[in-house]
Short mmCIF file of C-alpha atoms and ligand atoms in Angstrom, two decimals:
data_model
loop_
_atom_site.label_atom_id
_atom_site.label_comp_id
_atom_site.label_asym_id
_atom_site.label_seq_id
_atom_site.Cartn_x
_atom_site.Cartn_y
_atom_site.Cartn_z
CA UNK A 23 13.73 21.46 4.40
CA UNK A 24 10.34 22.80 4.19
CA UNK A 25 11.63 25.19 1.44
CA UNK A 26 12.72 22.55 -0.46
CA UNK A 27 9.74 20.90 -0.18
CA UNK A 28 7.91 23.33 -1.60
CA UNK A 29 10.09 23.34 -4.32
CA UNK A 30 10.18 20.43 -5.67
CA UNK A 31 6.42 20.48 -5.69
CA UNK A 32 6.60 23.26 -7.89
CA UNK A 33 9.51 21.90 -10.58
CA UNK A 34 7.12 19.14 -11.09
CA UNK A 35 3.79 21.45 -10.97
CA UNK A 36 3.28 20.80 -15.15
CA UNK A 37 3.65 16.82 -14.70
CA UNK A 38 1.40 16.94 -11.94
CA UNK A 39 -1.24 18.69 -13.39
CA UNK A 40 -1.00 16.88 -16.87
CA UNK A 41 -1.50 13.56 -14.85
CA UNK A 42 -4.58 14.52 -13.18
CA UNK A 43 -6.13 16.23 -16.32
CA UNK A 44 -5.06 12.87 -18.01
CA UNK A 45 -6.82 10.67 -14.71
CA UNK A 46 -10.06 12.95 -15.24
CA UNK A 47 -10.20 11.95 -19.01
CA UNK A 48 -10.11 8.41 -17.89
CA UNK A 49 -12.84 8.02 -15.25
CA UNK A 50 -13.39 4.56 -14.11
CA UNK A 51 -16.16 3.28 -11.47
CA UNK A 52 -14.91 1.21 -8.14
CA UNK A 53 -13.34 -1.49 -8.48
CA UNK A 54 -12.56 -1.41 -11.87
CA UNK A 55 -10.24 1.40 -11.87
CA UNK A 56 -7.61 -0.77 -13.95
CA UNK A 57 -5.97 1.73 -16.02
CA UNK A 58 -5.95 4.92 -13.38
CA UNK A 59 -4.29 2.38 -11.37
CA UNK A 60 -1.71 1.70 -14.18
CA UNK A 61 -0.64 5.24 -13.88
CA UNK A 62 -0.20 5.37 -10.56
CA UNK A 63 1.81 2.13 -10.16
CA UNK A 64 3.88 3.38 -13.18
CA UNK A 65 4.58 6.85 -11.57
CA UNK A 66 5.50 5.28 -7.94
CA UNK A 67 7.44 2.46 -9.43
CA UNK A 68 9.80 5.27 -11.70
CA UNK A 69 10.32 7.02 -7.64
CA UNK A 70 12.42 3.62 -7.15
CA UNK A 71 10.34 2.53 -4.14
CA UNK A 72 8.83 -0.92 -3.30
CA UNK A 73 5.10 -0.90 -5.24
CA UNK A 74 2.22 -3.39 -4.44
CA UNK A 75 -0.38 -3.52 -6.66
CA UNK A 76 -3.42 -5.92 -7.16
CA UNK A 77 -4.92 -4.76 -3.76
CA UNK A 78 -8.67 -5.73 -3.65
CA UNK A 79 -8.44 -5.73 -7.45
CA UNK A 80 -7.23 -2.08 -8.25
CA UNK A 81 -5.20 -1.07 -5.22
CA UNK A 82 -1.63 0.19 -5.23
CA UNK A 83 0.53 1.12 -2.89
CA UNK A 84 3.91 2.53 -2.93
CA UNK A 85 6.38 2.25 0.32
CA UNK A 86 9.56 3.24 1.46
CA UNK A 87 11.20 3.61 4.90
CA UNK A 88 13.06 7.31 5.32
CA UNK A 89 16.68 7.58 6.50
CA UNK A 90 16.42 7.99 10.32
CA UNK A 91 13.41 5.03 10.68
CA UNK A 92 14.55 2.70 13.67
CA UNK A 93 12.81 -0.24 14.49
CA UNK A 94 9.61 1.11 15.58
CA UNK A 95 9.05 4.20 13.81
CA UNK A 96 5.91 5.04 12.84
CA UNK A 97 4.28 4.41 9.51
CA UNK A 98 2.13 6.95 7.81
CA UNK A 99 -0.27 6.31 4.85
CA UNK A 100 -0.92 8.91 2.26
CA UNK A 101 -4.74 7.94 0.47
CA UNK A 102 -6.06 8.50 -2.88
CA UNK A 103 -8.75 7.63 -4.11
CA UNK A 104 -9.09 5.92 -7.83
CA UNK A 105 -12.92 6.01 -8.50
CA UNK A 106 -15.50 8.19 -10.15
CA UNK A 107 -18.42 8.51 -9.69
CA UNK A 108 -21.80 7.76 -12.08
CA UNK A 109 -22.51 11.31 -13.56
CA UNK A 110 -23.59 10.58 -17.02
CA UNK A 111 -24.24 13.80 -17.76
CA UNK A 112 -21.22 15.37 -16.58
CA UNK A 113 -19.41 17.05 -20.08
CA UNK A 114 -16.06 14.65 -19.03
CA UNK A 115 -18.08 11.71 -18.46
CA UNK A 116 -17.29 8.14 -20.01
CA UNK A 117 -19.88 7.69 -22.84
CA UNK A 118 -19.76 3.95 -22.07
CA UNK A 119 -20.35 3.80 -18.20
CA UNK A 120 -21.59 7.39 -17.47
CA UNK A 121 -18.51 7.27 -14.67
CA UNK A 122 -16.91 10.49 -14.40
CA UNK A 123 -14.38 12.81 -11.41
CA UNK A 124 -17.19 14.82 -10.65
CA UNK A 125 -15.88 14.24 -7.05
CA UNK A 126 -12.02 15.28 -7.83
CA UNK A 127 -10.57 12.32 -6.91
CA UNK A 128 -8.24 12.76 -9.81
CA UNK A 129 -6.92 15.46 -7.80
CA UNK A 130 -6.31 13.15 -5.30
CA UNK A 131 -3.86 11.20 -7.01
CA UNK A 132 -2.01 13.92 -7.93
CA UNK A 133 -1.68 15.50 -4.76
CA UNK A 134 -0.54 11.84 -3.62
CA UNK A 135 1.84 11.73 -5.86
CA UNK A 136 2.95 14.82 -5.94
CA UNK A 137 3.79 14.12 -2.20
CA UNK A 138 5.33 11.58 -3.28
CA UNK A 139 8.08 13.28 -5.57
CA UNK A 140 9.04 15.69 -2.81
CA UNK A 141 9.15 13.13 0.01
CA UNK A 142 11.11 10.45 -1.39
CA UNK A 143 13.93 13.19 -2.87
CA UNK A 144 17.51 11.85 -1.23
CA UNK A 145 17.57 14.71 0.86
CA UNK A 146 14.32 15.01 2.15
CA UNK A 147 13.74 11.23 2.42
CA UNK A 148 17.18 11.59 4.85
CA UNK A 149 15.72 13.11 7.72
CA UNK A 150 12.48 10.79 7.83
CA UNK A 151 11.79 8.79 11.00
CA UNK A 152 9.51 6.95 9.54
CA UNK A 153 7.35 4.70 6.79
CA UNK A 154 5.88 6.35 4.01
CA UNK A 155 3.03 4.60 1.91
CA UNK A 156 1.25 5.93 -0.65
CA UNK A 157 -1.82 4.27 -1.11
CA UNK A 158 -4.28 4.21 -4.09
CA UNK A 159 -7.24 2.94 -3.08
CA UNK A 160 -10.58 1.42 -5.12
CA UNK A 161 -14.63 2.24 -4.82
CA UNK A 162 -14.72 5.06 -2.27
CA UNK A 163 -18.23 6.08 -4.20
CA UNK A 164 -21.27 3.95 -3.09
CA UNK A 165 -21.74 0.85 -4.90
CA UNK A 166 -25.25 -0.25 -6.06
CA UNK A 167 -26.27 -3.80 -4.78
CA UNK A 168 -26.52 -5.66 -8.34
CA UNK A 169 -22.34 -4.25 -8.59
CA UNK A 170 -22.02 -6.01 -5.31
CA UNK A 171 -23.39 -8.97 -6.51
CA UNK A 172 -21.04 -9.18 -9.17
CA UNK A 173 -17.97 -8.23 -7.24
CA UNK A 174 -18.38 -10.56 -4.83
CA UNK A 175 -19.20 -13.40 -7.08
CA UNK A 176 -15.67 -12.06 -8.35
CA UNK A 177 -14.35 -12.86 -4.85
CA UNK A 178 -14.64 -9.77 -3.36
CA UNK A 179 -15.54 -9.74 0.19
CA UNK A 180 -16.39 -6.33 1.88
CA UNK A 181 -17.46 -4.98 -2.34
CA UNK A 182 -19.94 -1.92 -0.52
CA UNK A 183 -16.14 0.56 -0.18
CA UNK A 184 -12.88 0.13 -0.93
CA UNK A 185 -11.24 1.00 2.31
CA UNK A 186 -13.22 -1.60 4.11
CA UNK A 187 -12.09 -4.44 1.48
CA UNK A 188 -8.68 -3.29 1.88
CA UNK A 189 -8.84 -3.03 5.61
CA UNK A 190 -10.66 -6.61 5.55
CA UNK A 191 -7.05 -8.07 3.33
CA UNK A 192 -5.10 -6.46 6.20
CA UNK A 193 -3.42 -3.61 3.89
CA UNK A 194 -3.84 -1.30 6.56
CA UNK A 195 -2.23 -3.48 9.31
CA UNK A 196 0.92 -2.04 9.36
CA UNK A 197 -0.46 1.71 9.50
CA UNK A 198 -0.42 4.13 12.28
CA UNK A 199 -1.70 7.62 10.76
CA UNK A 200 -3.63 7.89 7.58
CA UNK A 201 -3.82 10.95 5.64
CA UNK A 202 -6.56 12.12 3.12
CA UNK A 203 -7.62 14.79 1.19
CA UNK A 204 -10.88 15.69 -0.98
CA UNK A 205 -12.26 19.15 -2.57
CA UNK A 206 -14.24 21.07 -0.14
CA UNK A 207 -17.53 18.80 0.91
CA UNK A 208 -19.17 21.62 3.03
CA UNK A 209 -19.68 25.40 2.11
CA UNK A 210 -15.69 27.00 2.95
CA UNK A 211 -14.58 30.23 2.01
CA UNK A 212 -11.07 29.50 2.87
CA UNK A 213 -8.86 28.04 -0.02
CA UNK A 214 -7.61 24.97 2.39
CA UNK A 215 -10.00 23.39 5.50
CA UNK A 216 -7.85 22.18 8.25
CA UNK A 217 -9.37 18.68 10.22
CA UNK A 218 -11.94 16.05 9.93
CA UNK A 219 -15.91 17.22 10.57
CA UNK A 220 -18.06 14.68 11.37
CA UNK A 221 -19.54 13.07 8.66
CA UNK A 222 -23.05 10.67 8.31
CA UNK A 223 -22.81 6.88 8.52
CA UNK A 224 -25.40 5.10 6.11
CA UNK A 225 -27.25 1.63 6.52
CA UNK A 226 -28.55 0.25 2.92
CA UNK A 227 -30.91 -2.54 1.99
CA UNK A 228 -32.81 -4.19 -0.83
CA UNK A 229 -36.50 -4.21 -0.37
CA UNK A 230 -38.14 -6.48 -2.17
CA UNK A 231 -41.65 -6.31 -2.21
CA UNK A 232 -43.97 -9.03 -2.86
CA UNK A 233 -47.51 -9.05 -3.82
CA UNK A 234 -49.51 -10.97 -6.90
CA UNK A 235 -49.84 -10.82 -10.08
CA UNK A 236 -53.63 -10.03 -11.82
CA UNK A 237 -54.90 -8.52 -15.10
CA UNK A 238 -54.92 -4.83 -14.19
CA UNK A 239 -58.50 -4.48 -15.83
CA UNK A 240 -60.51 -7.74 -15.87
CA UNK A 241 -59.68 -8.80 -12.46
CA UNK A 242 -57.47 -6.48 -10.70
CA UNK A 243 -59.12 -7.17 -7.51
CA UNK A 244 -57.46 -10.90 -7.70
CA UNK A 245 -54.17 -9.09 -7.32
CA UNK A 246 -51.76 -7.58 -5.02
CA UNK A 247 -50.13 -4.54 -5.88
CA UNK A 248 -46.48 -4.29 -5.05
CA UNK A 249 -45.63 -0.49 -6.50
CA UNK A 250 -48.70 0.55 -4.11
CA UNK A 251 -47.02 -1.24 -1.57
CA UNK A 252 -44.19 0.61 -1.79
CA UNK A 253 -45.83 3.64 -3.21
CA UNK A 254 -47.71 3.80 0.44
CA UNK A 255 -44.34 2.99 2.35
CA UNK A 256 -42.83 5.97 0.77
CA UNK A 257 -45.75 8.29 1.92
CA UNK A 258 -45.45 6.86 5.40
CA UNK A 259 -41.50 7.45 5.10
CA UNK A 260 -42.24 10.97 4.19
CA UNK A 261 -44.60 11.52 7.31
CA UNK A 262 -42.34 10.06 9.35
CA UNK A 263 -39.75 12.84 8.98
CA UNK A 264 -41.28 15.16 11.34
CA UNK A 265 -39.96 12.69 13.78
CA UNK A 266 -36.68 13.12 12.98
CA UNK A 267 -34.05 15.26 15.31
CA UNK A 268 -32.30 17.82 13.85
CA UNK A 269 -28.87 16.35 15.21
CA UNK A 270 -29.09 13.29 13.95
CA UNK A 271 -28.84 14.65 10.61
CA UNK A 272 -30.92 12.67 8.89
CA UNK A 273 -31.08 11.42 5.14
CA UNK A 274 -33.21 9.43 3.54
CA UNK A 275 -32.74 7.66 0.22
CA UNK A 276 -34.91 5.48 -2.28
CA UNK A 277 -34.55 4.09 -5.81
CA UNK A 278 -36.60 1.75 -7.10
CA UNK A 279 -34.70 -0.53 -9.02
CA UNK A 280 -37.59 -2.74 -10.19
CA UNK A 281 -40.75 -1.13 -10.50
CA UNK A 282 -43.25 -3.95 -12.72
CA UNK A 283 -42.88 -5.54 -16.31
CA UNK A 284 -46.24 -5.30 -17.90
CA UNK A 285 -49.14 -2.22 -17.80
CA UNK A 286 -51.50 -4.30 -17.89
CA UNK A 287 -50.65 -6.66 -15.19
CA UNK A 288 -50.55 -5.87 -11.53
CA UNK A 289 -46.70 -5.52 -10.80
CA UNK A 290 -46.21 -8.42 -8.25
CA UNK A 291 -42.28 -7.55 -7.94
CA UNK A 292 -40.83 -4.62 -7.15
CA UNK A 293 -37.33 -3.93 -5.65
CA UNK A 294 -36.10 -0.53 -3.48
CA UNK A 295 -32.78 0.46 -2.54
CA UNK A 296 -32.62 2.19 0.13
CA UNK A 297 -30.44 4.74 2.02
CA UNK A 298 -30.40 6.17 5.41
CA UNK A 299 -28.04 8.34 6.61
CA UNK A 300 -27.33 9.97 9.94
CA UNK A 301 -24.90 10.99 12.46
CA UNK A 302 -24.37 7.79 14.90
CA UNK A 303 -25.13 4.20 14.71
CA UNK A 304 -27.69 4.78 17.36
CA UNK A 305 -29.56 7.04 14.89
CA UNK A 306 -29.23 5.26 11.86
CA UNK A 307 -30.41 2.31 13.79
CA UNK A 308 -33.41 3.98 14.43
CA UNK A 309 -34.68 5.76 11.56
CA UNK A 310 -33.39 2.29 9.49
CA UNK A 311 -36.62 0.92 12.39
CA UNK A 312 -39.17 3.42 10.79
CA UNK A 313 -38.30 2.48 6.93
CA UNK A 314 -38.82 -1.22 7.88
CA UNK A 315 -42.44 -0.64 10.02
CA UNK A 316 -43.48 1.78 7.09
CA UNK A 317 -42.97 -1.24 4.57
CA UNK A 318 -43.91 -3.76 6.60
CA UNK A 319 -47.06 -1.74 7.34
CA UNK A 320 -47.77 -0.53 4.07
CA UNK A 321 -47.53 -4.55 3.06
CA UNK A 322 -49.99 -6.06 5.82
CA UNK A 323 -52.41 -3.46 4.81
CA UNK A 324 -52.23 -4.69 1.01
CA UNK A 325 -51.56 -8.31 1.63
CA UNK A 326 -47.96 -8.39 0.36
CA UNK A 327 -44.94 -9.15 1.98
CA UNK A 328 -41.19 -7.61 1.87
CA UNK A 329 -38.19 -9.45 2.01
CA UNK A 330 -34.98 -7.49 3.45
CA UNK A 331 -31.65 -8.15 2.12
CA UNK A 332 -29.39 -5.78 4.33
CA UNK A 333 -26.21 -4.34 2.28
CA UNK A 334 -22.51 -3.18 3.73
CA UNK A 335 -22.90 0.66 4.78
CA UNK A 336 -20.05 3.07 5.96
CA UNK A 337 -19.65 4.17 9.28
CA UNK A 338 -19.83 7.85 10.19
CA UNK A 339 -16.30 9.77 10.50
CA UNK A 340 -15.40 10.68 13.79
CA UNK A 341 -14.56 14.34 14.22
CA UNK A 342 -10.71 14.93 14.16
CA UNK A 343 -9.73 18.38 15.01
CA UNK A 344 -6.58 20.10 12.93
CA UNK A 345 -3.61 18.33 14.31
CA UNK A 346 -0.46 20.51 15.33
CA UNK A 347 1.66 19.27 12.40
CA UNK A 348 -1.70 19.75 10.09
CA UNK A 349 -1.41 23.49 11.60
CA UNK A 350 2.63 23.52 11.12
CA UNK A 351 2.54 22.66 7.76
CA UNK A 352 -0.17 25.57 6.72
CA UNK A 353 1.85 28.03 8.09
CA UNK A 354 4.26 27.19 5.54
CA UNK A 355 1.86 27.52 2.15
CA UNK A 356 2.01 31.73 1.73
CA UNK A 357 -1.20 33.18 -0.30
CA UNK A 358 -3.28 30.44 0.79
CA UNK A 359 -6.05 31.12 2.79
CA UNK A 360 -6.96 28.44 5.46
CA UNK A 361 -9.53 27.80 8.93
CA UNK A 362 -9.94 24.77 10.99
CA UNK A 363 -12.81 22.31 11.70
CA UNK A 364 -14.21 23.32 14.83
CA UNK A 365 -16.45 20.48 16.88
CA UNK A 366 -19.70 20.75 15.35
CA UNK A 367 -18.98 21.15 11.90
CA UNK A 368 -20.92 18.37 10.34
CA UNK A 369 -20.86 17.04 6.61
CA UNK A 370 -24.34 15.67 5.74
CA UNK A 371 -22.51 13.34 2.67
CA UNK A 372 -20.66 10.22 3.85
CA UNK A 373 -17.38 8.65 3.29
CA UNK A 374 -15.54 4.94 3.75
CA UNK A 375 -13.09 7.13 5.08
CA UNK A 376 -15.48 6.82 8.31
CA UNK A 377 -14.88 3.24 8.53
CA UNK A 378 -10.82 4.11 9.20
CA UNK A 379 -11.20 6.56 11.54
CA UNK A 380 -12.65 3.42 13.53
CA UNK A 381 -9.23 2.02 13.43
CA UNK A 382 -6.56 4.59 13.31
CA UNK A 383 -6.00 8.42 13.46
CA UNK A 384 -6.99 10.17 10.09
CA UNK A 385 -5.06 13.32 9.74
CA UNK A 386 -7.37 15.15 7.08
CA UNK A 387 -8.06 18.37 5.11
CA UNK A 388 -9.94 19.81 2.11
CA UNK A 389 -9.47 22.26 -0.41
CA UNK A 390 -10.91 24.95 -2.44
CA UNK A 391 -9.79 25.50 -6.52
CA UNK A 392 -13.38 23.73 -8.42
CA UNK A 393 -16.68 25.11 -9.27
CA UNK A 394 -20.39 23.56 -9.48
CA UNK A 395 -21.43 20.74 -6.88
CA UNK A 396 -19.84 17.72 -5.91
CA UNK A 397 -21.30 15.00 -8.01
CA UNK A 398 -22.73 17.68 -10.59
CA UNK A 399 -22.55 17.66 -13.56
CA UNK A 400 -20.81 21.09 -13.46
CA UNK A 401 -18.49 20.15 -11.28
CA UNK A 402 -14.96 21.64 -12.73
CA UNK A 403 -11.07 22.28 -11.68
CA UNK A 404 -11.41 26.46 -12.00
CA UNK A 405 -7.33 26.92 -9.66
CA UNK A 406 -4.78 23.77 -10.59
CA UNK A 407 -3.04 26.01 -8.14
CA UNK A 408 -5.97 25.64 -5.21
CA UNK A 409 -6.96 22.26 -6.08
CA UNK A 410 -3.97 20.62 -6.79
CA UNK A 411 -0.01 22.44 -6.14
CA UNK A 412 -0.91 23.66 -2.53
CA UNK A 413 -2.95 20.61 -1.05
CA UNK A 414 0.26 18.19 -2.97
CA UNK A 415 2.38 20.51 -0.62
CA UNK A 416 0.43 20.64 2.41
CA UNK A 417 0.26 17.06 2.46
CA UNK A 418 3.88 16.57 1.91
CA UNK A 419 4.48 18.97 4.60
CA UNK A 420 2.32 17.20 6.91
CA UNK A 421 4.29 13.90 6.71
CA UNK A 422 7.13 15.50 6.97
CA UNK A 423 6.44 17.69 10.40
CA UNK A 424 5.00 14.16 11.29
CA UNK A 425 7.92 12.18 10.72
CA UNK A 426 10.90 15.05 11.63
CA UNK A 427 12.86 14.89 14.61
CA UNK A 428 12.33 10.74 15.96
CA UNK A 429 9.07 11.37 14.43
CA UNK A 430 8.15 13.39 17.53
CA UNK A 431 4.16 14.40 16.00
CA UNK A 432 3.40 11.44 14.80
CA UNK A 433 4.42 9.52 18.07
CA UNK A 434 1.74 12.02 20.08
CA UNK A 435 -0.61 11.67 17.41
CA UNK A 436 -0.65 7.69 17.66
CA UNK A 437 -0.80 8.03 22.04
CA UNK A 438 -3.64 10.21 21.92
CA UNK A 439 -5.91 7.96 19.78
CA UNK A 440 -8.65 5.44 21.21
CA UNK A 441 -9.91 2.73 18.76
CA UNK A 442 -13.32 1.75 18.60
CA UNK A 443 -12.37 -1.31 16.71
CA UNK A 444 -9.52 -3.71 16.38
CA UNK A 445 -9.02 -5.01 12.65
CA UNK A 446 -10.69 -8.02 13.78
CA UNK A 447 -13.55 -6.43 15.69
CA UNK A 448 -14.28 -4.10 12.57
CA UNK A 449 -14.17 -7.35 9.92
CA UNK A 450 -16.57 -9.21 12.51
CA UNK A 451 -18.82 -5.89 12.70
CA UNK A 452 -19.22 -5.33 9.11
CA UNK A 453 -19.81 -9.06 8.75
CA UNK A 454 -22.65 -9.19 11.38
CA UNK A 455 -24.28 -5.74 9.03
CA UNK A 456 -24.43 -7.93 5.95
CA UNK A 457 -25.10 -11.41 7.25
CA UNK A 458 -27.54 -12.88 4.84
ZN1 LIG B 28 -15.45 12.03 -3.17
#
């Protein structure tokens, strides 16, 4: 079975690869991932399975049940991811929105889908104890808070990630293992990256700072600057990082969005986005402490004020070591290279993905095949063979040693795992991070 598998994957190698090269011409920001969503719906829909679509805007997913699923077999969801990312400088990039894959989640889809083809084939669909979804979903990239504002006068609720919208709509009730995928996010030599490291939550607010308005030569002593205000919080911010621990990880992040209108007029308005990242909610809680003092300092000195509007972050990904079917299914990919997360392996980035792994085991691996950095804007497919073929199998593989024999993997898998939050505790948590 895993022969044929394998395969099929390879028969369909050419459409696969012509759909991602045809996603990656096509890049669309979160949320608004209309036509890459067409293709997918159109490619799951020709399989002959049940497709959804619509879900928190741009979502689709495809399900079936496989031939040996009793009544409570598990249900497995395969994830791709439908957004770009801004890189307007990347050489693929929309000329319109600057949105382009310099993240590879075309490649996502077509490893999805290329799962897809070889799991649903008569044969191979037979011996499945199981549900299969296959699950396209919208905005895994950060989304800026004036986006936000317009999503969610739009009606959407949870607009800072994807997942957490479609987690929020209850898309993911009915799922006991998710699987992802992504290019490699840390430095691997190995062509494929077996498990989940740990990744950074982030917290993010809008600062905006306050002060008053003067004629920057006659009078400027009549005014209150608000770019020194938060010229002087970013120096404190700076200082402050001598205070941070090494295992927290640490990132800090600010954009000023609004900066002042006129030069010669004391800016009175100015608006920061901010970004911290770091290991545990504990630490993020902390450091998110220090940004607030350093503003809130930096305005009593001046005479300003700051107003903090706090924004939807993602939580950090817990650490999933490579499961045994994970493991299996490599040993079934010859010529590819692979190692496995060990505890302690720690990606500095963050994902949404983070969120899930709150709510249900995340079976996940990354994979080699692309050159330049992750969100670069040389950031190109170099092995269709690395980045695309072998991860499609792998991940085909991996449902199936999940699902095999009364579904015998996925059934541990699913004991083994603790929650830290019921659907309903995570909504109510990421409410009580962006209550107004
Ligand atoms: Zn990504």
């Amino acid at each position: 079975m895993e022969g044929k598998i394998i395969g099929c994957i390879d028969r369909h190698r050419r459409r696969l690869i012509d759909l991602a090269e045809d996603i990656y011409r096509h890049p669309e920001g979160g949320f608004y991932e209309w036509r890459t969503a067409s293709k997918v719906k159109e490619f799951l829909e020709k399989l002959g399975i049940q497709v959804r679509s619509g879900l928190g805007r741009t979502g689709v997913c495809g399900t079936f049940s496989g031939g040996r699923a009793d009544a409570d077999a598990p249900h497995v969801t395969v994830i791709g991811e439908l957004d770009g990312i801004l890189c307007p400088r990347h050489p693929m990039a929309d000329p319109k929105t600057g949105i382009s894959h310099a993240c590879g989640h075309h490649l996502q889809l077509a490893v999805m889908l290329g799962a897809a083809l070889a799991l649903t084939d008569p044969e191979i669909r037979e011996t499945l104890c199981g549900t299969v979804s296959f699950l396209a979903v919208p905005a895994e990239e950060y989304v800026d808070a004036r986006k936000r504002r317009r999503l969610e006068a739009e009606g959407v609720g949870f607009a800072g990630t994807g997942k957490s919208e479609l987690i929020r709509l209850g898309v993911f009730d009915d799922t006991d293992i998710a699987l992802t995928t992504h290019v490699h996010m840390v430095p691997v030599e190995e062509d494929l990256y077996l498990g989940n490291p740990a990744c950074n939550g982030f917290s993010s607010e809008l600062i905006t700072v306050e002060g008053r308005a003067a004629h920057a030569a006659v009078a400027p002593w009549e005014g209150v600057n608000a770019l020194s205000i938060a010229n002087s919080a970013y120096q404190m911010m700076g200082l402050m990082r001598e205070t941070f621990r090494e295992e927290d990880h640490v990132r800090l992040h600010t954009l000023i969005r609004e900066g002042g209108e006129a030069l010669n007029c004391v800016p009175d308005h100015v608006v920061v986005e901010s970004k911290v990242r770091a290991v545990s909610l504990d630490a993020i809680q902390d450091i998110r402490g220090k940004v607030t003092r350093a503003f809130e300092g930096a305005a009593y000195a001046f005479g300003g004020k700051i107003h903090r509007e706090r924004l939807q972050g993602y939580l950090p990904v817990r650490c999933r070591l490579a499961d045994p079917a994970l493991k299996k299914a490599a040993q079934h990919l010859k010529g590819y290279t692979y190692r496995e997360v060990s505890v302690g392996d720690h990606n500095n980035a963050c994902t949404d993905v983070g969120d899930l792994t709150h709510l249900m085991p995340v079976i996940n691996f990354t994979h080699a095949g692309f050159s330049g950095g992750l969100h670069g804007e040389d950031f190109a497919v170099t092995d269709q063979d690395k980045a695309l073929i072998a991860p499609a199998k792998l991940m085909a593989l991996t449902v199936y040693e999940l699902l095999k024999e009364h579904a015998v993997e996925a059934r541990n898998v699913m004991e083994d795992f603790k929650p830290v939050f019921t659907k309903e505790g995570y909504v109510e948590y990421v409410r009580s991070t962006i209550e107004k």
